Short mmCIF file of C-alpha atoms in Angstrom, two decimals:
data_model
loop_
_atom_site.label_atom_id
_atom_site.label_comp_id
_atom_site.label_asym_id
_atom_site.label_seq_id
_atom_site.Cartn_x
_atom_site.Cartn_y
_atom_site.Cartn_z
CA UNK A 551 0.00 0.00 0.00
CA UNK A 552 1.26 3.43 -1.11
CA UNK A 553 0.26 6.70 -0.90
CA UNK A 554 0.28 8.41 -3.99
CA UNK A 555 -0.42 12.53 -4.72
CA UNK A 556 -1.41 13.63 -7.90
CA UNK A 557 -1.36 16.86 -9.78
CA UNK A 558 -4.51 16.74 -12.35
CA UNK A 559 -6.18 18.78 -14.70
CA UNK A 560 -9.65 19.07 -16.20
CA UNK A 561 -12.05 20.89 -18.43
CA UNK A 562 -14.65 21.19 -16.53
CA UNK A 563 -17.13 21.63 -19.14
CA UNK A 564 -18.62 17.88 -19.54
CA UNK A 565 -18.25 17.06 -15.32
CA UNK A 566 -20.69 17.26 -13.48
CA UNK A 567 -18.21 18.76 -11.10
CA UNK A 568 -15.08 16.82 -8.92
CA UNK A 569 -17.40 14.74 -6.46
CA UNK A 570 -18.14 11.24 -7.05
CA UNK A 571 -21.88 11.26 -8.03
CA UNK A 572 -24.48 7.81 -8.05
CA UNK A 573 -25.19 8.58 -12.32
CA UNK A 574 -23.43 11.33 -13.21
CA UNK A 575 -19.95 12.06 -14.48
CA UNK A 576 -17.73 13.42 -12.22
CA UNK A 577 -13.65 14.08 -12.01
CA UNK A 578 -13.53 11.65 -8.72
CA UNK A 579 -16.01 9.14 -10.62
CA UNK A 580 -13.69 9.03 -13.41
CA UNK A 581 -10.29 8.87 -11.13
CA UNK A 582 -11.67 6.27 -9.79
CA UNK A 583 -12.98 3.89 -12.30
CA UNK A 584 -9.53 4.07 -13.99
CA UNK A 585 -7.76 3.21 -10.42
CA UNK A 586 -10.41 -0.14 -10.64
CA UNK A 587 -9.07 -1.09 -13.73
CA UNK A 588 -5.65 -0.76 -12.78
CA UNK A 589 -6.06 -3.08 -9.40
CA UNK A 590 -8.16 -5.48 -11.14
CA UNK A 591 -11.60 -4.37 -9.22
CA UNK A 592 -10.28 -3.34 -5.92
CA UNK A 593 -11.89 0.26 -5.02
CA UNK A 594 -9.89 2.71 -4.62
CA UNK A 595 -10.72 6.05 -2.64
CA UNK A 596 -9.69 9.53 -3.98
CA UNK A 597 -9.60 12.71 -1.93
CA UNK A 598 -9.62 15.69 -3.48
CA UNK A 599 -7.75 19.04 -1.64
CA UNK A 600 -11.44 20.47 -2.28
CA UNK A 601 -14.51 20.30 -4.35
CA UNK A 602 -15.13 22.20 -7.82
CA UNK A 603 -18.47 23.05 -8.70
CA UNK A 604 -19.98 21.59 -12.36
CA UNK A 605 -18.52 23.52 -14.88
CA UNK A 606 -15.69 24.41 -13.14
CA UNK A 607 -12.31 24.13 -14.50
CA UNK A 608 -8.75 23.11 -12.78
CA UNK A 609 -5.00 23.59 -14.02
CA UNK A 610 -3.26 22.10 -10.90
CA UNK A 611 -6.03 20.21 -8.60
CA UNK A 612 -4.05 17.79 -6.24
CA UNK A 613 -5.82 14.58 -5.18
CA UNK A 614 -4.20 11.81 -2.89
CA UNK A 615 -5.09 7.96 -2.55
CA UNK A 616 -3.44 5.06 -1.25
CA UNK A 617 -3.20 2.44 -3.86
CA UNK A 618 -3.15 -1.41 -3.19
CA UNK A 619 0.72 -1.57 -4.87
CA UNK A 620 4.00 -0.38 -5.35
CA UNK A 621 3.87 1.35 -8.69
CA UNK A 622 7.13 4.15 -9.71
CA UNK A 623 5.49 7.42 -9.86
CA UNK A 624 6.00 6.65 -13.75
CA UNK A 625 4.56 3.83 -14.15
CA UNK A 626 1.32 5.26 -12.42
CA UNK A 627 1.34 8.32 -14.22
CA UNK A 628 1.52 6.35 -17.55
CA UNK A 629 -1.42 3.88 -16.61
CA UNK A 630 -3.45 6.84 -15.58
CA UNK A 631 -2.71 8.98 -18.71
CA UNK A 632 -3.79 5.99 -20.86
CA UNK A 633 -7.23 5.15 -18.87
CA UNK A 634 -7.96 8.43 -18.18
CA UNK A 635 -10.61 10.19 -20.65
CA UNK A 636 -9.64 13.38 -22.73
CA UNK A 637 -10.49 16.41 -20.44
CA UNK A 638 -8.75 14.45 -17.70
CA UNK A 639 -5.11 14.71 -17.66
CA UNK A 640 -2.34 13.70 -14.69
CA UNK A 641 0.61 15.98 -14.92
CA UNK A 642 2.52 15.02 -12.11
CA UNK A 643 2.72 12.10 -9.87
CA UNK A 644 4.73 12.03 -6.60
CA UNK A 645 4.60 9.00 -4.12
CA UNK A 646 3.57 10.42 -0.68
CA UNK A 647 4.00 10.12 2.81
CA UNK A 648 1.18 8.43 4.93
CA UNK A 649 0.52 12.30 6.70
CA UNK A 650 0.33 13.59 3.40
CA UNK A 651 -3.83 14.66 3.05
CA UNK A 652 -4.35 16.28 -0.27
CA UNK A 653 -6.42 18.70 1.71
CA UNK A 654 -5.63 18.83 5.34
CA UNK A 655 -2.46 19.67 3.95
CA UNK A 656 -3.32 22.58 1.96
CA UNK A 657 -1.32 25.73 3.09
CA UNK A 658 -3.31 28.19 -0.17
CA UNK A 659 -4.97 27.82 -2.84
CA UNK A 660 -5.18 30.01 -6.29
CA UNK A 661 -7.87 30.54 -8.46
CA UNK A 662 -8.43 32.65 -11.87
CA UNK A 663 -11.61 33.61 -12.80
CA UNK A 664 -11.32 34.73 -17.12
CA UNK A 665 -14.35 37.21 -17.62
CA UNK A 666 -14.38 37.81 -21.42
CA UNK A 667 -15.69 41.15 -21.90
CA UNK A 668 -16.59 41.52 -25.76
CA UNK A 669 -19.61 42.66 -27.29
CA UNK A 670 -19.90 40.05 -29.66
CA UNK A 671 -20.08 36.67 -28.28
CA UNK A 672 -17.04 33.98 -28.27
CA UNK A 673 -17.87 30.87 -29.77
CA UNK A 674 -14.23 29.68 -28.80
CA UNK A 675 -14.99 30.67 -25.23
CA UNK A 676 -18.26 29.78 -24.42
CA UNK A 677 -17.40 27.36 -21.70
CA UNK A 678 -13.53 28.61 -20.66
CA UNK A 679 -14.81 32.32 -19.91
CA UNK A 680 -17.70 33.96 -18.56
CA UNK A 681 -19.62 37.01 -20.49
CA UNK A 682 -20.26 40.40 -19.62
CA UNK A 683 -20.62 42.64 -22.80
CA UNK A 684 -20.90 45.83 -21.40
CA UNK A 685 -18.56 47.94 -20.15
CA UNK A 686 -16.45 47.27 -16.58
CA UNK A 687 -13.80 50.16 -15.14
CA UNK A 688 -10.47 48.25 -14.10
CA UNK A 689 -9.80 50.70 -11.95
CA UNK A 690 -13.60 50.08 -9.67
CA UNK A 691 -12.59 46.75 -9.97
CA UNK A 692 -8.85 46.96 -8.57
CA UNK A 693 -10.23 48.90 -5.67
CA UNK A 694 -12.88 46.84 -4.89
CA UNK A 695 -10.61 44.13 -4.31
CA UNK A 696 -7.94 45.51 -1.95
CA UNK A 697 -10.62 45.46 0.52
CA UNK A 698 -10.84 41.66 -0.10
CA UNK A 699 -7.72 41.29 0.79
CA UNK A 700 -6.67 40.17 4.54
CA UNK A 701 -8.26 38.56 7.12
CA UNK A 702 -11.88 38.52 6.63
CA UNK A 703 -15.47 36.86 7.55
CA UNK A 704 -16.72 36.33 4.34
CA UNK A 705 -20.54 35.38 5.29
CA UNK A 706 -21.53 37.45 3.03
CA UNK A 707 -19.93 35.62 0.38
CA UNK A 708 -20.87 32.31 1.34
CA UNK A 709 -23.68 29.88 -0.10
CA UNK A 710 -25.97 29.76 2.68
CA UNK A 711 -25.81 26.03 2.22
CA UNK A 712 -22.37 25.81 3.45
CA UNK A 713 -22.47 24.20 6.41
CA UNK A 714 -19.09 25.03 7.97
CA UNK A 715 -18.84 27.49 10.86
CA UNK A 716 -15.77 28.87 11.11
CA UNK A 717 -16.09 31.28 7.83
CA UNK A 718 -13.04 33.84 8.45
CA UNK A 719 -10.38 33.25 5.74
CA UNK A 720 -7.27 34.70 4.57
CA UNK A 721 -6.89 36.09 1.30
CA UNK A 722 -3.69 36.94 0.61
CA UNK A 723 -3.93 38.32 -3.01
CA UNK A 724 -6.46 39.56 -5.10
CA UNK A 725 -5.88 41.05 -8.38
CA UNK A 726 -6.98 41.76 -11.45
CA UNK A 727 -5.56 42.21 -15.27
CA UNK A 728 -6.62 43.12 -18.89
CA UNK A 729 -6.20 41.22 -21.69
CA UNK A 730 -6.76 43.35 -24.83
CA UNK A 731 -6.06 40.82 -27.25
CA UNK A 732 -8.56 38.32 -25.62
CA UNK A 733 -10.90 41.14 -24.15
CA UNK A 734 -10.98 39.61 -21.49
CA UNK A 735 -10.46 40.24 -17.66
CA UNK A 736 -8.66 37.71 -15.77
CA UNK A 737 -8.99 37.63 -11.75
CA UNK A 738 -6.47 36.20 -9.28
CA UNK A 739 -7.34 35.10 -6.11
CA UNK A 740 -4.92 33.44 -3.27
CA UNK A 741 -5.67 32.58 -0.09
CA UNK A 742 -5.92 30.05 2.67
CA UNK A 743 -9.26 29.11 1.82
CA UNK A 744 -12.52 29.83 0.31
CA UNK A 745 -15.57 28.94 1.23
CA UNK A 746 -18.29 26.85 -1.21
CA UNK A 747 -19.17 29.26 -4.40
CA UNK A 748 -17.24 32.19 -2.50
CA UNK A 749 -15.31 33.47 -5.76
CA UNK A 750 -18.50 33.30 -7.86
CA UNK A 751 -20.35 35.50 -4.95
CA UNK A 752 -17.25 37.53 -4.97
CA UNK A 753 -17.22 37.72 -8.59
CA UNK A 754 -20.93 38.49 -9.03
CA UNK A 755 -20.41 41.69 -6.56
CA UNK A 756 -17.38 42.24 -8.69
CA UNK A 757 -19.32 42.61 -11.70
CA UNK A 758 -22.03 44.72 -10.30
CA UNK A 759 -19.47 47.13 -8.77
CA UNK A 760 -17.35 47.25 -12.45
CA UNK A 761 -20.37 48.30 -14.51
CA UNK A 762 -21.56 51.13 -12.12
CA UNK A 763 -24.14 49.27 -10.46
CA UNK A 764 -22.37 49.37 -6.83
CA UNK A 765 -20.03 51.54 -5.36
CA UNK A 766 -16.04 49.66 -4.85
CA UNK A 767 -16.75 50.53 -0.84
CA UNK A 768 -19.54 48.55 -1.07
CA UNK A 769 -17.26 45.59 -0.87
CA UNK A 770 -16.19 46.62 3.04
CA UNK A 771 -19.82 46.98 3.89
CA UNK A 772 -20.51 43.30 2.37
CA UNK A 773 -17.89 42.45 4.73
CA UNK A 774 -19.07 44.00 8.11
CA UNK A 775 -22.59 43.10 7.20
CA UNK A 776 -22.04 39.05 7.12
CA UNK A 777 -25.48 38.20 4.79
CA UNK A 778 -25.22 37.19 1.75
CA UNK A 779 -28.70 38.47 0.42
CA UNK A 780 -26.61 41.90 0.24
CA UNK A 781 -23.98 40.32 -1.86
CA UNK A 782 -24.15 39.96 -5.87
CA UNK A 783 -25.45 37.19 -7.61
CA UNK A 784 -23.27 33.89 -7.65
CA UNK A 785 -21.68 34.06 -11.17
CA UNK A 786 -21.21 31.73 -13.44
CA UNK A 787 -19.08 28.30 -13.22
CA UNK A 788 -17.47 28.60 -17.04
CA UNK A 789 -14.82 31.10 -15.60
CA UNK A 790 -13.32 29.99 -12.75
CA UNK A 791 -10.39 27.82 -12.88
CA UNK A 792 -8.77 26.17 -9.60
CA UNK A 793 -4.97 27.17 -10.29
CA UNK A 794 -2.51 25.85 -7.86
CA UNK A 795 -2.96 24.12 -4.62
CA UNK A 796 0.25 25.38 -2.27
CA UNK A 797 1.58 22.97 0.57
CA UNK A 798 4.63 23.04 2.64
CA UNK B 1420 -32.57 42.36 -52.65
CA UNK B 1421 -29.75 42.87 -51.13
CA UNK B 1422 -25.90 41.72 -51.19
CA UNK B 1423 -24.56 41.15 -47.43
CA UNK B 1424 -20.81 40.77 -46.60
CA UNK B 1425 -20.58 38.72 -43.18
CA UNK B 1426 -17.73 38.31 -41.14
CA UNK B 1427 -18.28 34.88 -39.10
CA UNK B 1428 -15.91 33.02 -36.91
CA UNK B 1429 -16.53 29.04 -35.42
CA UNK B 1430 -15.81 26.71 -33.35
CA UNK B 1431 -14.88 24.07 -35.54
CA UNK B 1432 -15.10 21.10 -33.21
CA UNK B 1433 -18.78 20.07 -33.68
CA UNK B 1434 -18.82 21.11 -37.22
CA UNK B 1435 -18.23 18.59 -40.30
CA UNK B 1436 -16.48 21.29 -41.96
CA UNK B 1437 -18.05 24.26 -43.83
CA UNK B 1438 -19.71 23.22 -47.22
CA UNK B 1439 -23.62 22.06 -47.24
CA UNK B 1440 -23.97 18.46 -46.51
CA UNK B 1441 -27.15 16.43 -47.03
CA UNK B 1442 -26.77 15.11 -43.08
CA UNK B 1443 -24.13 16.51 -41.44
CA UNK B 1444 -23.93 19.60 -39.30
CA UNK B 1445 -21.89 22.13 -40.88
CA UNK B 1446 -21.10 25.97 -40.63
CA UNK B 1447 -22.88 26.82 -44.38
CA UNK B 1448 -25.96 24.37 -43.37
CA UNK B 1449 -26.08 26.16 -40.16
CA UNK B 1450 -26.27 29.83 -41.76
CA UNK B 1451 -28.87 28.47 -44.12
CA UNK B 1452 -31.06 27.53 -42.05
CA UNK B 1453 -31.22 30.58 -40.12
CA UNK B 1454 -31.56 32.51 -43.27
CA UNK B 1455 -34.51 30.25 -44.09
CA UNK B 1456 -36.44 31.12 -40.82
CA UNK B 1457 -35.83 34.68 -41.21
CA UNK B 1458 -37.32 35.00 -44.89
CA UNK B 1459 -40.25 32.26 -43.51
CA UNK B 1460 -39.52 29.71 -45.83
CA UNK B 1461 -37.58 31.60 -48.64
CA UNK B 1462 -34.11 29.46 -49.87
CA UNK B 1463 -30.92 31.96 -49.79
CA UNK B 1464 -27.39 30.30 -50.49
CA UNK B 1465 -24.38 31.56 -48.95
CA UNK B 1466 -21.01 31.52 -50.61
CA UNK B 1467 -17.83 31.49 -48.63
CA UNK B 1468 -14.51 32.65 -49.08
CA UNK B 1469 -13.54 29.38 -49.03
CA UNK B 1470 -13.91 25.83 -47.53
CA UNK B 1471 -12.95 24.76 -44.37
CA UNK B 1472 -12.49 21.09 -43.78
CA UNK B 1473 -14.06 19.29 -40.52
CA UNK B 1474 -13.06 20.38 -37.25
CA UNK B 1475 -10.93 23.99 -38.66
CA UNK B 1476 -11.92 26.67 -36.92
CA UNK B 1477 -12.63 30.29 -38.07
CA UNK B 1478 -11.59 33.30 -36.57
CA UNK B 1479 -12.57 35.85 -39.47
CA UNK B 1480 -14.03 33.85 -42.32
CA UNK B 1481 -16.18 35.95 -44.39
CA UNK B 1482 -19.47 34.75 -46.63
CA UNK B 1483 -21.76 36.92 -48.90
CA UNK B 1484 -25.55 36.09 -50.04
CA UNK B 1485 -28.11 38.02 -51.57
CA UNK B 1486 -31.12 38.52 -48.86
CA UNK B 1487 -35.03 38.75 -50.53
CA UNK B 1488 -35.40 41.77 -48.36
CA UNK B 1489 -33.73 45.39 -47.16
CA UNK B 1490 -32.32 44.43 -43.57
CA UNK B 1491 -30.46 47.34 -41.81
CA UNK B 1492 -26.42 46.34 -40.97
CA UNK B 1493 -27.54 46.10 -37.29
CA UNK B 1494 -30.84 44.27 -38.06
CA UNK B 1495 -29.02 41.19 -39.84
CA UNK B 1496 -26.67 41.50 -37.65
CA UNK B 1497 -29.25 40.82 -34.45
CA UNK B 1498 -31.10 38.35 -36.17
CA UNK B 1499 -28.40 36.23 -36.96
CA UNK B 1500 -26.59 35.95 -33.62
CA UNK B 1501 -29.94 34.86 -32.15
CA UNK B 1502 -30.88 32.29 -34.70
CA UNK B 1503 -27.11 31.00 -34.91
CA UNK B 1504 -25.52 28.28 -32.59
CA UNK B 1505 -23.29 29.10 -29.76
CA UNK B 1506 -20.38 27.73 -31.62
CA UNK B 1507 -20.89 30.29 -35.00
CA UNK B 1508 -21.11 33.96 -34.28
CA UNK B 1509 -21.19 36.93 -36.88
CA UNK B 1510 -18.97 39.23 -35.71
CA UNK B 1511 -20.03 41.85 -38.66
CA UNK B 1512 -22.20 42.60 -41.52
CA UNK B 1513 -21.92 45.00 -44.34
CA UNK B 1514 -23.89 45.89 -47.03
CA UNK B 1515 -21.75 44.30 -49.91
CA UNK B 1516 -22.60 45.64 -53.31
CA UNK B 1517 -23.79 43.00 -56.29
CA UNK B 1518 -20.21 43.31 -57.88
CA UNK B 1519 -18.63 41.51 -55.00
CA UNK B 1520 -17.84 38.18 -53.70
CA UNK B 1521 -16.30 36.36 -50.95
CA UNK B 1522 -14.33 34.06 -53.07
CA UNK B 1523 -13.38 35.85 -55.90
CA UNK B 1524 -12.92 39.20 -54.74
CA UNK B 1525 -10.63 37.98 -52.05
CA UNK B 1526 -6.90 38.86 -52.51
CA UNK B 1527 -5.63 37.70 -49.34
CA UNK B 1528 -6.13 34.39 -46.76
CA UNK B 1529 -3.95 34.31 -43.72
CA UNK B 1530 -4.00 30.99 -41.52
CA UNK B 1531 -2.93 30.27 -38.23
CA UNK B 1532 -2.01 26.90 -36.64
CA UNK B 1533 -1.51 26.14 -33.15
CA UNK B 1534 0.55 23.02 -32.43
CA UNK B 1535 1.12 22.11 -28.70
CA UNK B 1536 4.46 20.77 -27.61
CA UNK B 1537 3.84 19.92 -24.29
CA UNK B 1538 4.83 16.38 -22.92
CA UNK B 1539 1.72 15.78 -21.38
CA UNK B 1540 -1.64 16.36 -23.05
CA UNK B 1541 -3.64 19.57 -22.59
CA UNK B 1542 -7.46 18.61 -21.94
CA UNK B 1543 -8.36 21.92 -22.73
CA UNK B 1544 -6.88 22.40 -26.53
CA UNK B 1545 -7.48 19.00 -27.33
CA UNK B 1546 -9.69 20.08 -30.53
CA UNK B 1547 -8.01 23.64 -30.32
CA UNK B 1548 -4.30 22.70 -31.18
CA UNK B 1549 -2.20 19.42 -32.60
CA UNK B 1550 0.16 18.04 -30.30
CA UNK B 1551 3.12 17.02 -31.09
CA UNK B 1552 5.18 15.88 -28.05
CA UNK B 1553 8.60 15.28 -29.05
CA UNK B 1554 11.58 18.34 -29.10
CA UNK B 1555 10.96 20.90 -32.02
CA UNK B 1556 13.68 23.34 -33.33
CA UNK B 1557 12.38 26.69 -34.06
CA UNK B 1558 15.82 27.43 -36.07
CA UNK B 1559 15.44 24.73 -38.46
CA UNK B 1560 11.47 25.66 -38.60
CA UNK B 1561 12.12 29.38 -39.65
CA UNK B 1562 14.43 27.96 -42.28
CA UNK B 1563 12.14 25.82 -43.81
CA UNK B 1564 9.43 28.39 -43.77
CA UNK B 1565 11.75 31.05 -45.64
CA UNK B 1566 11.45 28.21 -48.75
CA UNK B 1567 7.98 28.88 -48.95
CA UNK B 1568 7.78 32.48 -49.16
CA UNK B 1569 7.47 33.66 -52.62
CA UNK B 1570 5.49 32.10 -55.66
CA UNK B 1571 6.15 28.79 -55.82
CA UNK B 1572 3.97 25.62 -57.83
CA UNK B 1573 2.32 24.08 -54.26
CA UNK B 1574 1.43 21.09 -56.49
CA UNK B 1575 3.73 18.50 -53.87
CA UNK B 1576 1.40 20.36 -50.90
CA UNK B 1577 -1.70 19.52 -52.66
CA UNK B 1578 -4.43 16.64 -51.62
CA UNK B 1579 -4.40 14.99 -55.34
CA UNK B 1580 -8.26 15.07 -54.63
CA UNK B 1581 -7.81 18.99 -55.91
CA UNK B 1582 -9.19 19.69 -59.26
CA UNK B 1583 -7.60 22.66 -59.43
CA UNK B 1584 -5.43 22.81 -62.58
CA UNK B 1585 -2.80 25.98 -61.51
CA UNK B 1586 -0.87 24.88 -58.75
CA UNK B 1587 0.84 28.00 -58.79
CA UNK B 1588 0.66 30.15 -55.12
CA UNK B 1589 2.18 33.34 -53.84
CA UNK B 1590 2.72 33.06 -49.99
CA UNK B 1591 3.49 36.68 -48.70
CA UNK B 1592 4.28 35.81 -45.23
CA UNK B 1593 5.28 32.23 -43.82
CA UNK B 1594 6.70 32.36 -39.85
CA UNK B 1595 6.79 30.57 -36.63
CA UNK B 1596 6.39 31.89 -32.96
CA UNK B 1597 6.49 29.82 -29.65
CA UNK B 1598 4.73 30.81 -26.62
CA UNK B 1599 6.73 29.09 -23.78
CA UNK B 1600 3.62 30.13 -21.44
CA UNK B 1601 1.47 27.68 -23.52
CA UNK B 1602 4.10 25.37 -24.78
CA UNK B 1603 2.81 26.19 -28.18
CA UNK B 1604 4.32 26.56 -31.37
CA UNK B 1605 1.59 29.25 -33.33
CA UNK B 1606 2.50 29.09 -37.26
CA UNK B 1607 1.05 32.17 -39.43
CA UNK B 1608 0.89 31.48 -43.33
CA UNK B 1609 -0.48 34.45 -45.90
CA UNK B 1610 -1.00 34.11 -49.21
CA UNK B 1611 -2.73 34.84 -52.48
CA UNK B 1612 -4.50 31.56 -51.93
CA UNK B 1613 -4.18 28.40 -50.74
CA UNK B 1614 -5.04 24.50 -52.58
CA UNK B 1615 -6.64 22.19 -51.21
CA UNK B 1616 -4.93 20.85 -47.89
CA UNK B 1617 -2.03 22.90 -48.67
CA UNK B 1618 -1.26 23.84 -44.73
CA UNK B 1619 -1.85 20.80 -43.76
CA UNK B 1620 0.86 19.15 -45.68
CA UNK B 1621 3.05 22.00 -45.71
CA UNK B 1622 2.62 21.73 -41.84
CA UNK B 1623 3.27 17.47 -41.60
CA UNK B 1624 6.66 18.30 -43.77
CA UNK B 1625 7.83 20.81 -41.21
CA UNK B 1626 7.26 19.21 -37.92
CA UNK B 1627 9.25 16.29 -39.91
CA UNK B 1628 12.12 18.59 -40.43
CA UNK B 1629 11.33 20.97 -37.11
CA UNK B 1630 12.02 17.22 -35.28
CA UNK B 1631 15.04 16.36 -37.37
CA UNK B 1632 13.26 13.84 -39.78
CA UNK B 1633 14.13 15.66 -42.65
CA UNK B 1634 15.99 18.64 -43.72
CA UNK B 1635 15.05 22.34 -43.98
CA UNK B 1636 16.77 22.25 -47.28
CA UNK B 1637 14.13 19.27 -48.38
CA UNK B 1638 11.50 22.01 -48.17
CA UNK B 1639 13.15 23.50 -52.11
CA UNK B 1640 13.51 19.99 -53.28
CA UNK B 1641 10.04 19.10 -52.39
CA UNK B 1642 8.57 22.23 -54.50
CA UNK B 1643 10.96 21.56 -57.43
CA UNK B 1644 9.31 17.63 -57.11
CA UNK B 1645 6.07 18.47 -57.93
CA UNK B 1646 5.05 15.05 -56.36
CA UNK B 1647 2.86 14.94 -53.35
CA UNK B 1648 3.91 11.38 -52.18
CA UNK B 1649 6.99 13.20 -51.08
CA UNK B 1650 6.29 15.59 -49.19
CA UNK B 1651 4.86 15.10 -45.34
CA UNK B 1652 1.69 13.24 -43.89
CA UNK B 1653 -1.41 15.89 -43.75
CA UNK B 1654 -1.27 17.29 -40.27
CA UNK B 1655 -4.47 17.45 -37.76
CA UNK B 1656 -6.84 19.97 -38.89
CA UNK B 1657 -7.57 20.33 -35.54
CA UNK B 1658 -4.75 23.64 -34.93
CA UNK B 1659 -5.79 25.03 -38.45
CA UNK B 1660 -7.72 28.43 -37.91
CA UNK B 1661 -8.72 30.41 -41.13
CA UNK B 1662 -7.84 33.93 -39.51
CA UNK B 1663 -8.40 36.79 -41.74
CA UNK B 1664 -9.83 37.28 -45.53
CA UNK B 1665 -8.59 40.20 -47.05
CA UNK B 1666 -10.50 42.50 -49.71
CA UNK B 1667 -9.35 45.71 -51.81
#
């Protein structure tokens, strides 16, 4: 038995997110089905270092499991390349220690969010970036997210349905550039930890604060005022892209 | 009447290519239809610049027909980008008049292709790129690519299925660029015109020579040759974008 981490990446757009579902096709479904093959019908449980929503992409997810074998990190990265289906790739395989928790472990995580931003709709982005054709100030948008930055309860950013308590996190960077050949806007966020659909709250109050609709202080009065039914709208999945997960 | 000029770009993934089929979904059946529920019932054939084969993308292809009716600029425009897949927008429409044509008015093509030469696979350019995995060099690409330039008989970068009679092609502009961010080589071909699967060979010959197969120098012998057995296997059309049209 061996404890294996994996770096992974997906296009989100045919998941039905990263948790293992009864019918539908999931990223952890799919992981492990290809691990079942490989140990000759022994199950095989993945963790994840955190969920991503349906839709949602990921450059550098990091899963763990402890497989039934002593495979090279080679050798299991090339069985798992040649199960695996297309938008599922393994990029890097390193074997683990048995205190290694793909999760637990986590010290940050990073996540882009690509907000294309062109009047006439992308047919080449339609799933990798989400739309807003009308006009957004970088400059309402840059200051609306030094107040995200730091120590923070975001409540108010939050889906009510998330169940955990403890909702003060640490964001460490927030940013935001242009792309002017793309037209699009892409957000950085890095922190400690977000909480479930917290970027796409974030984003949605983004979006409303970029096009004139809200004020950039209204961001530190989101804050204070931990409800979400002041936030934006959750925006959509298509942008957001789980980066990098960071550990020691 | 009218005469409309259309700039359209695709996503050529779930298209068999652009010319009418009796079954298959493709970009001029697409337009056709939508042209057909906007005149309620009334035929109107498009004409494009040229083919694309199954699974090329478009980034500025451009298509003329004559409309049974006097549609402003913004009108068609409207009407078309709500009738039309997500995966085929119109970008822009102009009033053409009834002297010109997408084909033959069209002075200049210029192509792009994307080939990815990462070692591991990319889930999300898997129908947006090639892939070629193995070590390219850019110096012995650039050579080959300076053979092309000028007016040359394409006739060994020719499917033999092309009826076309004059082989003979003027390429303007033939050059190579990698981004190291994507791990992409992103080739850029303009010409007068271009025969039928002429990029696609032309691009199977040079990632032979870019990974030392052949010789830059076999680039001049192959266009002296005249024989298309000799020349390179047709690459992917899968990194083969149709990027601009060019008119007087």
């Amino acid at each position: 038995m061996m404890r294996y981490k994996l770096t992974i990446a997906y296009d989100g757009t045919k998941f039905y997110g990263f948790q293992i579902q009864p019918k539908d096709r999931t990223v952890q479904g799919e992981l492990e089905k290809s691990l079942k093959i490989m140990t000759k019908g022994i199950d095989v449980r993945v963790h994840g270092s955190g969920r991503t929503d349906s839709g949602v992409h990921a450059l550098g997810q990091v899963i763990h499991y402890d497989y039934p074998g002593e495979l090279s990190e080679k050798a299991m990265f090339k069985a798992m390349n040649t199960l695996l289906p297309k938008d599922l790739v393994v990029q890097k395989v390193e074997v683990a220690d048995s205190y290694f928790h793909s999760r637990f472990s986590a010290k940050e995580k990073i996540y882009i969010y690509r907000l294309y931003n062109g009047e006439v709709r992308n047919p080449f982005t339609r799933t990798y970036a989400s739309w807003h054709p009308y006009p957004l100030d970088i400059d309402r948008l840059r200051e609306a997210l030094t107040y995200i930055e730091g120590r923070h309860d975001f409540t108010s950013f939050a889906s009510i349905k998330d169940p955990i308590e403890n909702k003060i996190r640490t964001i460490y960077e927030a940013r935001v550039d242009y792309d002017s050949e793309k037209q699009e806007f892409v957000f950085l966020f890095r922190g400690n930890g977000f909480l479930y659909n917290m970027i796409r709250i974030l984003m949605g109050t983004l979006i409303e604060i970029g096009d004139r609709r809200k004020e950039p202080e209204e961001m530190q009065r989101l804050l204070k005022l931990k409800d979400r039914k002041q936030a934006g709208p959750t925006a959509s999945p298509l942008g957001l892209y789980l980066k990098n997960v960071i550990y020691d």
